[in-house]
Amino acid sequence: MEVQGLAFLPCFWVTWTLIGLSVTYAITIFEGHAPTYLLYISETGSYFPESAVFTTVFSLSAILGAATIYLEYRFLDVQSAVLDLHCSTAQKVLLMVGLCSCTGTSIVAVFQVDPFPVIHRTGAVVSLGLGAVYNLCQSKYLYRMSLSTLHVCNIRMTVSIMMAAALIIFLLFRLTLIYELCNERHCEQICYTCAVISEWLSVLTFMLHYLTYYTDFQHLCMKWKCDKSDFISLRMKIHSETKISIFQDV
């Protein structure tokens, strides 16, 4: 038995997460559990019933993310053999980084900001921080190994850089002394608005990165009742001369 084309997995992961976030936000506003429309993501899961939706969404998102990251690792492993490249150690390290990011997402789902603010925020930092590292590094590797066009590779790298930049802005306005140094209400509102927008933007660009896996995953197939070493394989032969080198077009 063979499952051809696994592109549905990253697409489902991104769709599930973004729709889930939209639903929790809508419920929070509809139930009157927030004094403003500008909410941190964590604030959309502080009260029941949106807290139950929040936990469900991020728990499944962590599982889907781990599956996507593992399949991407297997894809790059296969491509390394096809292109006669040797980066298995680096890919194993990145696999661990990606899985740790998904673990952070599961912590965010289970330990919500109220009544576990420290644990919840630690999970969020692990999820987004390691997620940014993973996305940037994989974007670099995928210039050489991806079956996507150079245009798609550039988009992948761009959204990864945007995520890292948005996360840095969030940390500057939310987790540093900048917010505490504001003595005026107007200044505090600006810092709060920048932090909220940058947090949502970091999550959005984080998810958009994985939509670009569509081209690669549609060439993957999963085979059942075969050796563990080759249950994931390419559906078509890829010639090394068609691959994009990261050192080209510079």
Coordinates of C-alpha atoms in Angstrom, one line a residue:
M1 CA 0.0 0.0 0.0
E2 CA 1.3 3.4 -0.9
V3 CA 0.2 6.9 0.0
Q4 CA 1.2 9.2 -2.8
G5 CA 1.9 12.8 -2.3
L6 CA 2.1 14.0 1.3
A7 CA 1.6 17.7 0.6
F8 CA -1.7 17.6 2.5
L9 CA 0.1 17.4 5.8
P10 CA 1.8 20.9 6.0
C11 CA -1.3 22.4 4.3
F12 CA -3.6 20.8 6.9
W13 CA -1.3 21.8 9.8
V14 CA -1.2 25.5 8.7
T15 CA -5.0 25.6 8.0
W16 CA -5.9 23.9 11.3
T17 CA -3.7 26.2 13.3
L18 CA -4.8 29.5 11.7
I19 CA -8.5 28.6 11.7
G20 CA -8.2 27.5 15.3
L21 CA -6.6 30.8 16.3
S22 CA -9.3 32.7 14.5
V23 CA -12.0 30.7 16.4
T24 CA -10.5 31.3 19.8
Y25 CA -10.1 35.0 19.1
A26 CA -13.7 35.2 17.9
I27 CA -15.0 33.4 20.9
T28 CA -13.0 35.6 23.3
I29 CA -14.4 38.8 21.7
F30 CA -18.0 37.4 21.4
E31 CA -18.0 36.3 25.1
G32 CA -16.7 39.7 26.2
H33 CA -13.6 38.2 27.9
A34 CA -11.3 40.9 26.6
P35 CA -11.5 44.7 27.1
T36 CA -9.9 45.4 23.6
Y37 CA -9.6 43.9 20.2
L38 CA -5.8 43.9 20.5
L39 CA -5.1 40.6 22.3
Y40 CA -2.0 38.5 22.8
I41 CA -2.4 35.0 21.5
S42 CA -2.2 33.7 25.0
E43 CA -5.2 35.9 26.1
T44 CA -7.5 34.1 23.6
G45 CA -7.3 31.0 25.8
S46 CA -7.6 32.4 29.3
Y47 CA -11.3 31.7 29.9
F48 CA -13.8 28.9 29.2
P49 CA -15.0 28.0 26.6
E50 CA -12.2 29.4 24.4
S51 CA -9.6 27.8 26.7
A52 CA -10.8 24.3 25.7
V53 CA -10.6 25.2 22.0
F54 CA -7.2 26.7 22.6
T55 CA -5.9 23.5 24.2
T56 CA -7.3 21.3 21.4
V57 CA -6.0 23.5 18.6
F58 CA -2.4 23.7 19.9
S59 CA -2.2 20.1 21.1
L60 CA -3.1 18.8 17.6
S61 CA -0.9 21.5 16.0
A62 CA 2.1 20.3 18.0
I63 CA 1.5 16.7 16.7
L64 CA 1.0 17.8 13.1
G65 CA 4.1 20.0 13.4
A66 CA 6.3 17.2 14.7
A67 CA 5.0 14.9 11.8
T68 CA 5.8 17.6 9.2
I69 CA 9.2 18.3 10.6
Y70 CA 10.1 14.6 10.7
L71 CA 8.9 14.1 7.1
E72 CA 11.0 17.1 6.0
Y73 CA 14.0 15.5 7.7
R74 CA 13.4 12.3 5.8
F75 CA 13.0 14.2 2.5
L76 CA 16.3 16.0 3.0
D77 CA 17.9 12.7 4.0
V78 CA 16.7 11.2 0.7
Q79 CA 17.8 14.3 -1.3
S80 CA 21.3 14.2 0.3
A81 CA 21.8 10.7 -1.0
V82 CA 20.5 11.7 -4.5
L83 CA 22.7 14.7 -4.7
D84 CA 25.6 13.1 -3.0
L85 CA 25.7 15.6 -0.2
H86 CA 26.7 14.9 3.4
C87 CA 24.8 16.9 6.0
S88 CA 23.1 14.2 8.0
T89 CA 24.6 15.4 11.3
A90 CA 23.3 18.9 10.8
Q91 CA 19.9 17.6 9.8
K92 CA 19.7 15.5 12.9
V93 CA 20.5 18.5 15.0
L94 CA 17.8 20.6 13.2
L95 CA 15.3 17.7 13.6
M96 CA 15.9 17.9 17.4
V97 CA 15.5 21.7 17.3
G98 CA 12.2 21.4 15.4
L99 CA 10.8 18.7 17.7
C100 CA 11.8 20.8 20.7
S101 CA 9.8 23.7 19.1
C102 CA 6.8 21.4 18.8
T103 CA 7.3 20.4 22.5
G104 CA 7.1 24.0 23.4
T105 CA 3.8 24.3 21.5
S106 CA 2.4 21.4 23.5
I107 CA 3.4 23.1 26.7
V108 CA 1.6 26.3 25.6
A109 CA -1.5 24.2 24.9
V110 CA -1.5 22.3 28.3
F111 CA -0.2 25.1 30.6
Q112 CA -2.2 28.2 29.8
V113 CA -1.2 31.6 30.9
D114 CA -3.7 31.6 33.7
P115 CA -2.8 30.0 36.2
F116 CA 0.6 28.9 34.8
P117 CA 2.2 32.1 33.4
V118 CA 5.8 31.2 33.8
I119 CA 5.5 27.7 32.3
H120 CA 3.2 29.0 29.5
R121 CA 5.6 31.8 28.5
T122 CA 8.6 29.4 28.7
G123 CA 6.8 27.1 26.3
A124 CA 6.0 30.0 24.0
V125 CA 9.6 31.2 23.9
V126 CA 10.8 27.6 23.2
S127 CA 8.2 27.2 20.5
L128 CA 8.8 30.4 18.6
G129 CA 12.5 30.9 19.4
L130 CA 13.6 27.4 18.3
G131 CA 11.0 27.6 15.5
A132 CA 12.7 30.7 14.1
V133 CA 16.1 29.0 14.2
Y134 CA 14.7 25.9 12.5
N135 CA 13.0 27.8 9.7
L136 CA 16.0 30.0 8.9
C137 CA 18.4 27.0 8.8
Q138 CA 16.1 24.8 6.8
S139 CA 15.5 27.7 4.3
K140 CA 19.2 27.8 3.7
Y141 CA 19.5 24.0 3.2
L142 CA 16.4 23.9 0.9
Y143 CA 18.1 26.2 -1.6
R144 CA 20.2 23.2 -2.6
M145 CA 17.8 20.4 -2.0
S146 CA 14.3 21.6 -2.5
L147 CA 12.2 20.7 -5.6
S148 CA 10.7 24.1 -5.5
T149 CA 11.6 26.9 -7.8
L150 CA 14.1 29.6 -6.8
H151 CA 11.2 32.0 -6.5
V152 CA 9.5 29.7 -3.8
C153 CA 12.9 29.3 -2.1
N154 CA 13.2 33.1 -1.9
I155 CA 9.7 33.4 -0.5
R156 CA 10.5 30.7 2.1
M157 CA 13.6 32.5 3.2
T158 CA 11.8 35.9 3.3
V159 CA 9.0 34.7 5.6
S160 CA 11.6 33.1 7.8
I161 CA 13.5 36.3 8.1
M162 CA 10.2 38.2 8.7
M163 CA 9.3 35.8 11.5
A164 CA 12.7 36.2 13.2
A165 CA 12.4 40.0 12.9
A166 CA 8.9 40.0 14.3
L167 CA 9.9 37.9 17.2
I168 CA 12.8 40.2 18.0
I169 CA 10.4 43.2 17.9
F170 CA 8.0 41.3 20.2
L171 CA 10.8 40.6 22.7
L172 CA 12.0 44.2 22.7
F173 CA 8.6 45.6 23.4
R174 CA 7.2 42.9 25.7
L175 CA 10.0 41.2 27.6
T176 CA 12.5 44.0 28.2
L177 CA 12.6 47.3 30.2
I178 CA 11.3 49.3 27.3
Y179 CA 7.7 48.8 28.4
E180 CA 8.6 49.6 32.0
L181 CA 10.4 52.8 31.0
C182 CA 7.2 54.2 29.6
N183 CA 5.8 56.6 32.1
E184 CA 3.0 57.9 29.9
R185 CA -0.2 56.1 28.9
H186 CA 0.3 56.9 25.2
C187 CA 3.8 55.4 25.3
E188 CA 2.5 52.2 27.0
Q189 CA -0.2 51.8 24.4
I190 CA 2.3 52.1 21.6
C191 CA 4.5 49.4 23.2
Y192 CA 1.5 47.2 23.8
T193 CA 0.3 47.5 20.2
C194 CA 3.7 46.8 18.7
A195 CA 4.1 43.8 20.9
V196 CA 0.7 42.3 20.0
I197 CA 1.0 42.9 16.3
S198 CA 4.6 41.5 16.2
E199 CA 3.5 38.4 18.1
W200 CA 0.6 37.6 15.7
L201 CA 2.9 38.4 12.7
S202 CA 5.6 36.0 14.0
V203 CA 3.1 33.2 14.3
L204 CA 1.6 33.9 10.8
T205 CA 5.0 34.0 9.1
F206 CA 6.0 30.9 11.1
M207 CA 3.1 29.0 9.6
L208 CA 3.5 30.4 6.1
H209 CA 7.0 28.9 6.0
Y210 CA 5.5 25.4 6.0
L211 CA 3.1 26.1 3.1
T212 CA 6.2 26.3 0.9
Y213 CA 6.8 22.6 1.6
Y214 CA 4.0 21.8 -0.7
T215 CA 6.2 21.3 -3.7
D216 CA 8.6 19.0 -1.9
F217 CA 5.9 16.9 -0.1
Q218 CA 3.9 16.3 -3.2
H219 CA 6.8 14.2 -4.5
L220 CA 7.0 12.1 -1.3
C221 CA 5.2 8.8 -0.9
M222 CA 4.7 6.6 2.2
K223 CA 4.9 2.9 1.8
W224 CA 3.5 0.4 4.2
K225 CA 4.8 -3.1 5.0
C226 CA 8.3 -2.4 3.9
D227 CA 11.6 -1.8 5.6
K228 CA 11.8 1.0 8.1
S229 CA 14.7 2.5 6.2
D230 CA 12.7 3.3 3.1
F231 CA 9.1 3.8 4.1
I232 CA 9.4 7.4 2.9
S233 CA 10.7 7.8 -0.7
L234 CA 10.5 10.1 -3.7
R235 CA 7.8 9.5 -6.3
M236 CA 10.0 10.6 -9.1
K237 CA 13.7 10.6 -9.9
I238 CA 15.4 13.9 -9.4
H239 CA 18.5 14.8 -11.4
S240 CA 21.2 16.6 -9.5
E241 CA 21.9 19.0 -12.3
T242 CA 18.4 20.6 -11.9
K243 CA 19.0 21.4 -8.2
I244 CA 19.4 24.9 -7.1
S245 CA 22.7 25.7 -5.4
I246 CA 22.8 28.2 -2.6
F247 CA 25.9 29.6 -4.1
Q248 CA 24.3 30.3 -7.5
D249 CA 22.7 33.5 -8.5
V250 CA 24.6 35.5 -6.0

